[in-house]
Amino acid sequence: MTMRILHAAAEIYPLVKTGGLADVVAALPPALVRRGLDVRVLLPGLPGILNGMTRLKPVMRIGPVFGAAVVTLLIGRLPDSGLLAYVIDAPFLYQREGNTYVGPDGHDWSDNHRRFGLLGWVAAHIASGELDPDWRPDLVHAHDWHAALAPLYMAQNPGLKTATVLTIHNLAFQGDFPMDCLADLALPVSKLMPHGIEYHGRISFMKAGLVYANRITTVSPSYAREIRTPEFGCGLEGVLRDRGGDLSGILNGVDYTVWNPDDPDIAKPYHVDNLKGKKACKFALQSELSLPRQARSPLFVVVSRLFLQKGMDLLLAALPVLLREGAQLAVLGTGDYELEAGFRDAAAANPENVAVFIGYDEAMAHRFIAGADVLLVPSRFEPCGLTQLYALRYGTLPLVRRVGGLADTVVDATPENLQSDRASGFVFSDALSRAIGTCISEACTLYRNPGAWQQVQRRAMVQNFSWDDSAAHYETLYRSL
Ligand code: ADP
Ligand code: GLC
């Protein structure tokens, strides 16, 4: 019989996206469908999701629950993939201006425990067959803390045998709330102790998921190892070590129908056998950003959330090296006010070499990645990272820290790796501005040797991080359950 899988998540590209999670949730389910699985997605009824789906119709009236008077489970089709997705229409919880997680005042929505508790709760009740008599999953796959209560709600029904997988996309976000929020979550107080939702006197969605899911995955093999240590475990390393036998890393893939150097957003298409178009993309980006059109200066770019996770403070500190090398830097991102201001100041002080666009713009991200020579990803930690994978395909060499998924996907241009034609980018080890600076200088040195540079570009462009491989690993995991 065809295996039925329900993916529960808070974001999906292109409807609602704050980061790579949305890209994964858009691409993994169709890749599983291509393998013959019957996959549906469950999403919260955020404005972008309700507006972006087609043929939405009600499945079941649920409310009132979780503080909302009217809750209706809808089903419709996702754009692009055409996959079926359930949407929780709960206007009281989801119909708001602003970000998925954060209100206009810059603080997390104060009822996020209800907004995402409901997501896990609905997943559990779809699993039990109560909400859609026509479709019942064999396995619920929850993504990040937003959906991580699904396994706990499912455990409330001892008769329910549906398997569960929790994927950690970023352990730094755990969904922790004051203890009194438990009263809003339709959970018995007995779930608090000793191995449940309680975490240092608060409640933690992520911890509950880690305890109750049958299997835990994260998005790269290196991050799966790192999070068992205090340096990367964000306080949950003990729980993760306890579950060590059930924890594995499956690398994310790339949707090459969206990220390929013939995409409609870039100035000129190009190909691994003919890189002429890439030069046109670089000139177009320099013009767009009012940077001097110089072929000889390497153009470094950042396309990122601007947060400490991403090592953006270290990069700012390494900027003098980049300027000394005569290179250019272009930044596309939003995030911490201080980092945004730091990059703005750098652009104001060095208009010939630095350009900054503070904002979120999907088409611009394509133009940055196609037009650049080097993509900088100097993260302190990086569960997988997608932009370095996109950059590889565009012949834009990633300069990354040796951590998490970055370590698993970029091969440093050492003399030996150049010799054996394995190099695909630049890798440094220590989270220090000095280490980034040295690596930037090494990249600039290689750039002055066009033959060697193009060899690395070609190696980068033929890397294949397709979703088909990742989906095969997920299928094996599902079948083992
Ligand atoms: P994370 O999820 O930690 O932010 P990833 O590398 O996995 O990191 O994914 C980031 C995703 O968000 C990529 O698709 C990237 O292109 C996109 N992105 C990040 N910042 C911006 C921005 N300012 N404008 C457009 N896209 C962005
Ligand atoms: C998170 C991580 C990022 C990963 C993405 C998708 O946002 O920070 O490294 O690529 O999830 O899994």
Short mmCIF file of C-alpha atoms and ligand atoms in Angstrom, two decimals:
data_model
loop_
_atom_site.label_atom_id
_atom_site.label_comp_id
_atom_site.label_asym_id
_atom_site.label_seq_id
_atom_site.Cartn_x
_atom_site.Cartn_y
_atom_site.Cartn_z
CA MET A 1 0.00 0.00 0.00
CA THR A 2 1.20 3.54 -0.71
CA MET A 3 2.69 5.11 2.38
CA ARG A 4 0.86 8.25 3.48
CA ILE A 5 2.92 11.05 5.01
CA LEU A 6 1.72 14.32 6.55
CA HIS A 7 4.31 17.13 6.74
CA ALA A 8 3.46 19.80 9.32
CA ALA A 9 5.28 23.14 9.14
CA ALA A 10 4.87 26.87 9.65
CA GLU A 11 6.38 28.11 6.37
CA ILE A 12 6.36 27.16 2.70
CA TYR A 13 8.01 28.88 -0.26
CA PRO A 14 6.76 30.98 -2.06
CA LEU A 15 3.79 31.73 0.18
CA VAL A 16 5.39 32.38 3.58
CA LYS A 17 9.14 32.37 4.04
CA THR A 18 11.53 33.64 6.66
CA GLY A 19 14.38 31.25 5.83
CA GLY A 20 15.49 27.93 4.41
CA LEU A 21 12.74 26.01 6.23
CA ALA A 22 10.25 27.33 3.66
CA ASP A 23 12.40 26.12 0.76
CA VAL A 24 12.66 22.65 2.30
CA VAL A 25 8.94 22.34 3.00
CA ALA A 26 8.18 23.34 -0.61
CA ALA A 27 10.64 20.90 -2.17
CA LEU A 28 10.82 17.76 -0.02
CA PRO A 29 7.14 16.68 -0.27
CA PRO A 30 7.10 16.76 -4.11
CA ALA A 31 10.39 14.84 -4.15
CA LEU A 32 8.74 12.16 -1.97
CA VAL A 33 5.71 12.11 -4.28
CA ARG A 34 8.06 11.44 -7.20
CA ARG A 35 9.15 8.34 -5.27
CA GLY A 36 5.56 7.15 -5.14
CA LEU A 37 4.59 8.26 -1.62
CA ASP A 38 1.25 9.90 -0.88
CA VAL A 39 2.23 13.18 0.78
CA ARG A 40 0.18 16.07 2.09
CA VAL A 41 1.25 19.20 3.95
CA LEU A 42 -0.36 20.92 6.95
CA LEU A 43 0.07 24.68 7.33
CA PRO A 44 -1.28 27.46 9.58
CA GLY A 45 -3.78 29.79 7.86
CA LEU A 46 -1.45 32.80 7.64
CA PRO A 47 -2.55 35.46 5.12
CA GLY A 48 0.14 34.50 2.57
CA ILE A 49 -0.94 30.88 2.69
CA LEU A 50 -4.69 31.50 2.40
CA ASN A 51 -4.12 33.93 -0.46
CA GLY A 52 -1.59 31.81 -2.32
CA MET A 53 -3.37 28.46 -2.47
CA THR A 54 -5.93 27.43 -5.01
CA ARG A 55 -9.21 25.53 -4.77
CA LEU A 56 -9.42 25.83 -0.99
CA LYS A 57 -12.50 24.16 0.46
CA PRO A 58 -13.55 23.18 3.98
CA VAL A 59 -12.90 19.68 5.29
CA MET A 60 -14.13 20.02 8.86
CA ARG A 61 -15.30 22.71 11.25
CA ILE A 62 -13.18 22.32 14.41
CA GLY A 63 -13.46 25.33 16.74
CA PRO A 64 -13.52 26.66 19.32
CA VAL A 65 -10.03 25.63 20.44
CA PHE A 66 -6.80 27.32 21.55
CA GLY A 67 -8.57 30.62 22.21
CA ALA A 68 -10.08 30.85 18.71
CA ALA A 69 -13.86 30.76 18.36
CA VAL A 70 -13.86 29.59 14.74
CA VAL A 71 -11.35 27.07 13.45
CA THR A 72 -11.90 25.34 10.12
CA LEU A 73 -9.68 22.77 8.45
CA LEU A 74 -9.41 23.56 4.74
CA ILE A 75 -7.81 21.64 1.91
CA GLY A 76 -6.46 23.03 -1.35
CA ARG A 77 -3.63 22.91 -3.85
CA LEU A 78 -0.18 24.44 -3.43
CA PRO A 79 1.13 26.61 -6.25
CA ASP A 80 3.88 25.10 -8.45
CA SER A 81 3.78 21.54 -7.12
CA GLY A 82 -0.02 21.30 -7.10
CA LEU A 83 0.25 19.12 -3.99
CA LEU A 84 -2.69 18.87 -1.61
CA ALA A 85 -2.24 20.85 1.60
CA TYR A 86 -4.44 21.24 4.67
CA VAL A 87 -4.71 24.75 6.05
CA ILE A 88 -5.88 25.64 9.56
CA ASP A 89 -8.13 28.64 9.09
CA ALA A 90 -8.26 30.34 12.49
CA PRO A 91 -8.55 34.08 11.85
CA PHE A 92 -8.26 34.97 15.55
CA LEU A 93 -4.79 33.41 15.61
CA TYR A 94 -3.38 33.90 12.14
CA GLN A 95 -5.01 36.82 10.31
CA ARG A 96 -2.52 39.55 11.22
CA GLU A 97 -0.20 42.04 9.63
CA GLY A 98 3.48 41.41 10.17
CA ASN A 99 5.82 38.50 10.39
CA THR A 100 4.90 34.87 10.99
CA TYR A 101 6.50 34.85 14.42
CA VAL A 102 6.99 38.51 15.34
CA GLY A 103 4.54 41.38 15.72
CA PRO A 104 5.02 44.90 14.36
CA ASP A 105 6.59 45.92 17.72
CA GLY A 106 9.50 43.54 17.07
CA HIS A 107 8.48 41.12 19.84
CA ASP A 108 7.30 37.56 19.35
CA TRP A 109 3.51 37.34 19.21
CA SER A 110 2.48 36.78 22.82
CA ASP A 111 0.17 33.90 21.83
CA ASN A 112 2.72 31.96 19.74
CA HIS A 113 2.26 28.96 22.04
CA ARG A 114 -1.41 28.84 21.00
CA ARG A 115 -0.73 29.62 17.32
CA PHE A 116 1.76 26.77 16.96
CA GLY A 117 0.33 24.49 19.63
CA LEU A 118 -2.75 24.35 17.39
CA LEU A 119 -0.58 23.26 14.45
CA GLY A 120 0.68 20.20 16.37
CA TRP A 121 -2.77 19.48 17.76
CA VAL A 122 -4.42 19.49 14.33
CA ALA A 123 -1.66 17.24 12.95
CA ALA A 124 -2.38 14.77 15.75
CA HIS A 125 -6.10 14.80 15.06
CA ILE A 126 -5.62 14.36 11.31
CA ALA A 127 -3.43 11.37 12.26
CA SER A 128 -6.22 9.93 14.37
CA GLY A 129 -8.61 10.10 11.42
CA GLU A 130 -11.08 12.45 13.11
CA LEU A 131 -10.70 15.44 10.82
CA ASP A 132 -10.58 13.97 7.33
CA PRO A 133 -12.39 10.64 7.03
CA ASP A 134 -10.93 10.22 3.52
CA TRP A 135 -7.22 10.44 4.34
CA ARG A 136 -5.24 9.30 7.32
CA PRO A 137 -1.43 9.41 7.38
CA ASP A 138 0.81 6.48 8.35
CA LEU A 139 3.44 8.92 9.55
CA VAL A 140 3.53 12.54 10.69
CA HIS A 141 6.70 14.47 9.86
CA ALA A 142 6.94 17.64 11.97
CA HIS A 143 9.36 20.48 11.15
CA ASP A 144 11.06 22.58 13.84
CA TRP A 145 9.53 23.69 17.13
CA HIS A 146 6.46 25.12 15.41
CA ALA A 147 5.11 21.62 14.73
CA ALA A 148 7.02 19.80 17.47
CA LEU A 149 4.03 19.28 19.76
CA ALA A 150 2.45 16.90 17.23
CA PRO A 151 4.19 13.79 18.67
CA LEU A 152 3.20 14.78 22.21
CA TYR A 153 -0.47 15.29 21.25
CA MET A 154 -0.39 11.98 19.41
CA ALA A 155 0.93 10.28 22.54
CA GLN A 156 -2.25 11.43 24.34
CA ASN A 157 -4.07 8.74 22.40
CA PRO A 158 -2.49 5.43 23.42
CA GLY A 159 -4.47 3.66 20.69
CA LEU A 160 -2.83 5.69 17.94
CA LYS A 161 0.02 3.87 16.18
CA THR A 162 0.96 6.55 13.63
CA ALA A 163 4.75 7.02 13.51
CA THR A 164 6.40 10.41 14.00
CA VAL A 165 9.56 12.11 12.75
CA LEU A 166 10.78 15.49 13.97
CA THR A 167 13.27 17.43 11.86
CA ILE A 168 15.38 20.07 13.59
CA HIS A 169 16.14 22.90 11.18
CA ASN A 170 17.58 25.17 13.84
CA LEU A 171 18.03 24.21 17.47
CA ALA A 172 18.53 27.82 18.52
CA PHE A 173 14.78 28.36 18.18
CA GLN A 174 13.04 26.07 20.66
CA GLY A 175 9.59 27.52 21.26
CA ASP A 176 9.98 27.99 24.98
CA PHE A 177 7.26 29.71 26.96
CA PRO A 178 6.38 30.50 30.59
CA MET A 179 4.97 27.56 32.49
CA ASP A 180 1.49 29.10 32.80
CA CYS A 181 1.06 28.80 29.01
CA LEU A 182 0.57 25.06 29.55
CA ALA A 183 -3.00 25.77 30.62
CA ASP A 184 -3.77 26.99 27.07
CA LEU A 185 -2.46 23.88 25.33
CA ALA A 186 -5.03 21.22 26.21
CA LEU A 187 -2.36 19.04 27.83
CA PRO A 188 -2.47 17.34 31.20
CA VAL A 189 -0.09 18.66 33.86
CA SER A 190 1.27 15.11 34.13
CA LYS A 191 3.08 15.75 30.83
CA LEU A 192 5.45 18.04 32.68
CA MET A 193 7.56 15.58 34.58
CA PRO A 194 10.03 14.08 34.41
CA HIS A 195 10.63 13.63 30.68
CA GLY A 196 8.10 15.79 28.93
CA ILE A 197 7.48 19.34 27.90
CA GLU A 198 9.03 20.95 30.99
CA TYR A 199 12.43 22.53 30.54
CA HIS A 200 14.14 24.47 33.34
CA GLY A 201 10.89 25.72 34.83
CA ARG A 202 9.42 26.67 31.45
CA ILE A 203 7.80 24.67 28.67
CA SER A 204 9.68 23.86 25.48
CA PHE A 205 7.99 22.71 22.29
CA MET A 206 11.29 21.49 20.82
CA LYS A 207 12.12 19.43 23.89
CA ALA A 208 8.69 17.80 23.85
CA GLY A 209 9.21 16.88 20.21
CA LEU A 210 12.68 15.48 20.92
CA VAL A 211 11.28 13.32 23.71
CA TYR A 212 8.13 12.05 21.97
CA ALA A 213 9.05 11.71 18.27
CA ASN A 214 9.92 8.17 17.14
CA ARG A 215 12.84 9.50 15.13
CA ILE A 216 14.71 12.79 15.07
CA THR A 217 16.53 14.10 12.05
CA THR A 218 18.43 17.24 11.35
CA VAL A 219 19.51 18.74 8.09
CA SER A 220 23.16 17.68 7.82
CA PRO A 221 25.29 14.85 9.21
CA SER A 222 27.76 17.28 10.82
CA TYR A 223 25.04 19.21 12.66
CA ALA A 224 23.60 15.88 13.87
CA ARG A 225 26.94 15.25 15.58
CA GLU A 226 27.50 18.83 16.77
CA ILE A 227 24.19 19.18 18.60
CA ARG A 228 25.14 16.41 21.01
CA THR A 229 27.75 18.80 22.46
CA PRO A 230 27.29 21.81 24.76
CA GLU A 231 28.79 24.12 22.13
CA PHE A 232 25.94 23.51 19.66
CA GLY A 233 23.22 21.78 21.69
CA CYS A 234 21.63 25.00 22.97
CA GLY A 235 21.02 23.29 26.33
CA LEU A 236 19.27 20.29 24.74
CA GLU A 237 22.47 18.26 24.19
CA GLY A 238 21.61 15.92 27.08
CA VAL A 239 18.18 15.10 25.62
CA LEU A 240 19.78 14.63 22.20
CA ARG A 241 22.45 12.31 23.58
CA ASP A 242 19.72 10.26 25.31
CA ARG A 243 18.00 9.92 21.94
CA GLY A 244 21.31 9.45 20.11
CA GLY A 245 20.31 6.12 18.53
CA ASP A 246 17.25 7.74 16.97
CA LEU A 247 19.00 10.88 15.74
CA SER A 248 20.47 11.21 12.25
CA GLY A 249 21.39 13.86 9.71
CA ILE A 250 19.97 14.02 6.19
CA LEU A 251 21.36 16.78 4.03
CA ASN A 252 18.89 19.18 2.42
CA GLY A 253 18.67 19.37 -1.33
CA VAL A 254 18.23 22.16 -3.84
CA ASP A 255 15.23 22.76 -6.06
CA TYR A 256 17.18 23.17 -9.30
CA THR A 257 14.02 24.25 -11.11
CA VAL A 258 14.15 27.42 -8.96
CA TRP A 259 17.93 27.76 -8.49
CA ASN A 260 19.74 27.33 -11.80
CA PRO A 261 21.73 29.89 -13.82
CA ASP A 262 19.00 30.06 -16.45
CA ASP A 263 16.40 31.36 -14.01
CA PRO A 264 14.16 34.23 -15.21
CA ASP A 265 15.48 36.72 -12.63
CA ILE A 266 19.09 36.97 -13.81
CA ALA A 267 20.53 39.31 -16.48
CA LYS A 268 21.81 36.58 -18.80
CA PRO A 269 21.63 32.79 -18.58
CA TYR A 270 24.83 30.78 -18.52
CA HIS A 271 26.05 27.24 -18.30
CA VAL A 272 29.03 25.30 -17.00
CA ASP A 273 30.39 25.04 -20.56
CA ASN A 274 29.90 28.71 -21.34
CA LEU A 275 30.33 31.21 -18.53
CA LYS A 276 30.02 34.38 -20.63
CA GLY A 277 26.58 35.12 -19.22
CA LYS A 278 28.01 35.15 -15.71
CA LYS A 279 30.14 38.18 -16.54
CA ALA A 280 27.00 39.95 -17.78
CA CYS A 281 25.27 39.07 -14.51
CA LYS A 282 28.18 40.57 -12.56
CA PHE A 283 28.14 43.82 -14.55
CA ALA A 284 24.36 44.02 -14.19
CA LEU A 285 24.60 43.61 -10.43
CA GLN A 286 27.39 46.18 -10.14
CA SER A 287 25.26 48.65 -12.15
CA GLU A 288 22.16 47.91 -10.11
CA LEU A 289 24.09 48.61 -6.90
CA SER A 290 26.02 51.62 -8.30
CA LEU A 291 29.35 49.88 -7.79
CA PRO A 292 32.08 50.53 -10.37
CA ARG A 293 31.83 47.95 -13.17
CA GLN A 294 35.11 46.18 -12.66
CA ALA A 295 35.79 42.70 -13.93
CA ARG A 296 39.14 42.59 -12.14
CA SER A 297 37.83 43.12 -8.58
CA PRO A 298 36.30 40.02 -7.09
CA LEU A 299 32.72 40.69 -6.01
CA PHE A 300 31.84 39.12 -2.65
CA VAL A 301 28.18 38.95 -1.62
CA VAL A 302 26.08 38.12 1.40
CA VAL A 303 22.47 36.91 1.06
CA SER A 304 21.39 36.21 4.59
CA ARG A 305 19.47 36.93 7.69
CA LEU A 306 21.77 39.37 9.50
CA PHE A 307 22.24 37.70 12.86
CA LEU A 308 25.05 36.52 15.09
CA GLN A 309 24.33 32.93 13.94
CA LYS A 310 25.51 33.97 10.50
CA GLY A 311 28.81 35.47 11.78
CA MET A 312 27.97 38.85 10.29
CA ASP A 313 29.75 40.73 13.09
CA LEU A 314 32.92 38.76 12.29
CA LEU A 315 32.57 39.66 8.64
CA LEU A 316 32.22 43.37 9.46
CA ALA A 317 35.41 43.12 11.49
CA ALA A 318 37.19 41.48 8.54
CA LEU A 319 36.05 44.15 6.07
CA PRO A 320 39.41 46.04 6.06
CA VAL A 321 41.08 42.97 4.54
CA LEU A 322 38.51 42.79 1.77
CA LEU A 323 38.99 46.49 1.04
CA ARG A 324 42.80 46.17 1.06
CA GLU A 325 42.48 43.44 -1.56
CA GLY A 326 40.56 45.86 -3.78
CA ALA A 327 37.50 43.62 -3.69
CA GLN A 328 33.84 44.64 -3.61
CA LEU A 329 31.17 43.59 -1.14
CA ALA A 330 27.40 43.59 -1.70
CA VAL A 331 25.02 42.67 1.10
CA LEU A 332 21.36 41.65 0.83
CA GLY A 333 19.75 40.96 4.17
CA THR A 334 17.68 41.98 7.15
CA GLY A 335 17.98 41.23 10.83
CA ASP A 336 19.63 42.76 13.89
CA TYR A 337 19.43 46.51 13.88
CA GLU A 338 23.10 46.87 14.88
CA LEU A 339 24.35 44.62 12.10
CA GLU A 340 22.15 46.38 9.55
CA ALA A 341 23.57 49.71 10.75
CA GLY A 342 27.13 48.32 10.63
CA PHE A 343 26.77 47.36 6.97
CA ARG A 344 25.02 50.63 6.11
CA ASP A 345 27.88 52.58 7.69
CA ALA A 346 30.43 50.49 5.81
CA ALA A 347 28.67 51.27 2.51
CA ALA A 348 28.48 54.98 3.32
CA ALA A 349 32.22 55.04 4.13
CA ASN A 350 33.25 52.98 1.06
CA PRO A 351 30.79 53.73 -1.74
CA GLU A 352 33.20 52.44 -4.40
CA ASN A 353 33.54 49.04 -2.78
CA VAL A 354 30.55 48.29 -0.57
CA ALA A 355 26.81 48.28 -1.38
CA VAL A 356 24.07 47.25 0.99
CA PHE A 357 20.41 46.50 0.42
CA ILE A 358 18.54 46.04 3.69
CA GLY A 359 15.42 44.11 2.85
CA TYR A 360 14.06 40.78 1.73
CA ASP A 361 13.77 40.25 -2.00
CA GLU A 362 13.64 36.85 -3.62
CA ALA A 363 14.45 37.99 -7.21
CA MET A 364 17.32 40.10 -5.92
CA ALA A 365 18.72 37.07 -4.10
CA HIS A 366 18.96 35.33 -7.49
CA ARG A 367 20.69 38.36 -9.04
CA PHE A 368 23.18 38.56 -6.14
CA ILE A 369 24.05 34.89 -6.29
CA ALA A 370 24.39 34.86 -10.09
CA GLY A 371 26.37 38.11 -10.26
CA ALA A 372 28.86 37.39 -7.49
CA ASP A 373 32.27 35.76 -7.60
CA VAL A 374 32.13 34.65 -3.97
CA LEU A 375 29.24 34.07 -1.53
CA LEU A 376 30.20 34.62 2.12
CA VAL A 377 28.65 32.33 4.75
CA PRO A 378 30.86 32.70 7.87
CA SER A 379 28.30 31.17 10.26
CA ARG A 380 28.95 30.39 13.92
CA PHE A 381 26.62 27.42 13.44
CA GLU A 382 24.72 26.29 10.36
CA PRO A 383 22.35 23.32 10.48
CA CYS A 384 22.54 22.95 6.70
CA GLY A 385 22.61 26.25 4.86
CA LEU A 386 21.06 26.51 1.42
CA THR A 387 22.64 29.61 -0.08
CA GLN A 388 26.06 27.94 -0.40
CA LEU A 389 24.38 25.14 -2.35
CA TYR A 390 22.65 27.67 -4.62
CA ALA A 391 25.97 29.50 -5.10
CA LEU A 392 27.75 26.31 -6.17
CA ARG A 393 25.27 25.80 -8.99
CA TYR A 394 25.82 29.40 -10.19
CA GLY A 395 29.61 29.01 -10.23
CA THR A 396 29.82 31.48 -7.34
CA LEU A 397 32.39 30.07 -4.96
CA PRO A 398 31.17 29.77 -1.37
CA LEU A 399 33.48 31.01 1.39
CA VAL A 400 32.25 29.26 4.50
CA ARG A 401 33.13 28.29 8.03
CA ARG A 402 33.84 24.59 8.59
CA VAL A 403 30.66 23.93 10.57
CA GLY A 404 27.38 22.01 10.17
CA GLY A 405 26.08 21.63 6.64
CA LEU A 406 28.68 24.07 5.32
CA ALA A 407 31.43 21.61 6.27
CA ASP A 408 29.51 18.82 4.54
CA THR A 409 29.04 20.61 1.22
CA VAL A 410 32.04 22.83 0.38
CA VAL A 411 35.54 21.52 -0.40
CA ASP A 412 38.34 23.97 0.41
CA ALA A 413 40.64 25.13 -2.37
CA THR A 414 43.82 23.81 -0.75
CA PRO A 415 46.73 23.01 -3.07
CA GLU A 416 45.93 19.27 -2.75
CA ASN A 417 42.22 19.73 -3.52
CA LEU A 418 43.06 21.99 -6.45
CA GLN A 419 45.50 19.40 -7.70
CA SER A 420 42.92 16.60 -7.50
CA ASP A 421 40.17 18.85 -8.91
CA ARG A 422 37.94 18.47 -5.86
CA ALA A 423 37.94 22.09 -4.65
CA SER A 424 34.60 23.90 -4.81
CA GLY A 425 35.10 26.91 -2.52
CA PHE A 426 36.94 28.29 0.50
CA VAL A 427 36.69 26.98 4.05
CA PHE A 428 38.06 28.38 7.33
CA SER A 429 37.84 26.90 10.81
CA ASP A 430 37.76 29.39 13.65
CA ALA A 431 34.89 31.79 14.30
CA LEU A 432 37.32 34.70 14.29
CA SER A 433 37.46 37.74 12.02
CA ARG A 434 41.15 37.02 11.50
CA ALA A 435 40.33 33.60 10.05
CA ILE A 436 37.72 35.10 7.68
CA GLY A 437 40.22 37.76 6.62
CA THR A 438 42.89 35.19 5.77
CA CYS A 439 40.36 33.16 3.81
CA ILE A 440 39.19 36.25 1.89
CA SER A 441 42.82 36.96 0.94
CA GLU A 442 43.25 33.38 -0.25
CA ALA A 443 40.13 33.71 -2.40
CA CYS A 444 41.48 36.95 -3.88
CA THR A 445 44.80 35.26 -4.67
CA LEU A 446 43.04 32.44 -6.52
CA TYR A 447 40.88 35.00 -8.34
CA ARG A 448 44.03 36.50 -9.84
CA ASN A 449 44.64 33.13 -11.53
CA PRO A 450 41.68 32.85 -13.93
CA GLY A 451 42.52 29.33 -15.10
CA ALA A 452 42.52 27.92 -11.58
CA TRP A 453 39.43 29.95 -10.67
CA GLN A 454 37.45 28.59 -13.58
CA GLN A 455 38.47 25.06 -12.73
CA VAL A 456 36.97 25.49 -9.25
CA GLN A 457 33.89 27.16 -10.72
CA ARG A 458 33.30 24.21 -13.02
CA ARG A 459 33.76 21.75 -10.16
CA ALA A 460 31.26 23.77 -8.11
CA MET A 461 28.66 23.91 -10.87
CA VAL A 462 28.55 20.15 -11.44
CA GLN A 463 27.89 19.36 -7.77
CA ASN A 464 24.51 17.72 -7.44
CA PHE A 465 22.60 18.26 -4.20
CA SER A 466 19.29 17.22 -5.66
CA TRP A 467 16.26 16.53 -3.50
CA ASP A 468 15.96 13.09 -5.06
CA ASP A 469 18.90 11.79 -2.98
CA SER A 470 17.61 13.38 0.24
CA ALA A 471 14.09 12.10 -0.39
CA ALA A 472 15.48 8.57 -0.82
CA HIS A 473 17.06 8.83 2.65
CA TYR A 474 13.80 10.06 4.18
CA GLU A 475 11.90 7.23 2.52
CA THR A 476 14.31 4.67 3.98
CA LEU A 477 13.82 6.25 7.40
CA TYR A 478 10.01 6.22 7.05
CA ARG A 479 10.02 2.57 5.99
CA SER A 480 12.14 1.61 9.00
CA LEU A 481 9.28 2.88 11.16
P1 ADP B 1 18.46 30.22 7.18
O1 ADP B 1 17.28 29.35 6.96
O2 ADP B 1 19.20 29.93 8.43
O3 ADP B 1 18.14 31.66 7.03
P2 ADP B 1 19.40 29.04 4.68
O4 ADP B 1 20.68 29.24 3.94
O5 ADP B 1 18.97 27.66 4.92
O6 ADP B 1 19.53 29.88 6.02
O7 ADP B 1 18.21 29.69 3.88
C1 ADP B 1 18.07 31.04 3.66
C2 ADP B 1 17.05 31.25 2.57
O8 ADP B 1 16.54 32.57 2.68
C3 ADP B 1 17.63 31.14 1.18
O9 ADP B 1 16.62 30.71 0.30
C4 ADP B 1 18.04 32.58 0.88
O10 ADP B 1 18.12 32.85 -0.48
C5 ADP B 1 16.91 33.34 1.53
N1 ADP B 1 17.24 34.69 1.99
C6 ADP B 1 17.89 35.06 3.11
N2 ADP B 1 17.94 36.40 3.22
C7 ADP B 1 17.30 36.89 2.14
C8 ADP B 1 16.99 38.21 1.68
N3 ADP B 1 17.35 39.28 2.36
N4 ADP B 1 16.30 38.34 0.53
C9 ADP B 1 15.92 37.23 -0.17
N5 ADP B 1 16.18 35.97 0.21
C10 ADP B 1 16.85 35.80 1.35
C1 GLC B 2 17.41 26.64 9.25
C2 GLC B 2 18.93 26.64 9.31
C3 GLC B 2 19.58 26.45 7.96
C4 GLC B 2 18.89 25.38 7.15
C5 GLC B 2 17.40 25.67 7.06
C6 GLC B 2 16.64 24.61 6.27
O1 GLC B 2 16.88 27.88 9.01
O2 GLC B 2 19.43 27.81 9.94
O3 GLC B 2 20.95 26.11 8.13
O4 GLC B 2 19.44 25.30 5.86
O5 GLC B 2 16.85 25.70 8.35
O6 GLC B 2 16.80 23.32 6.81
#
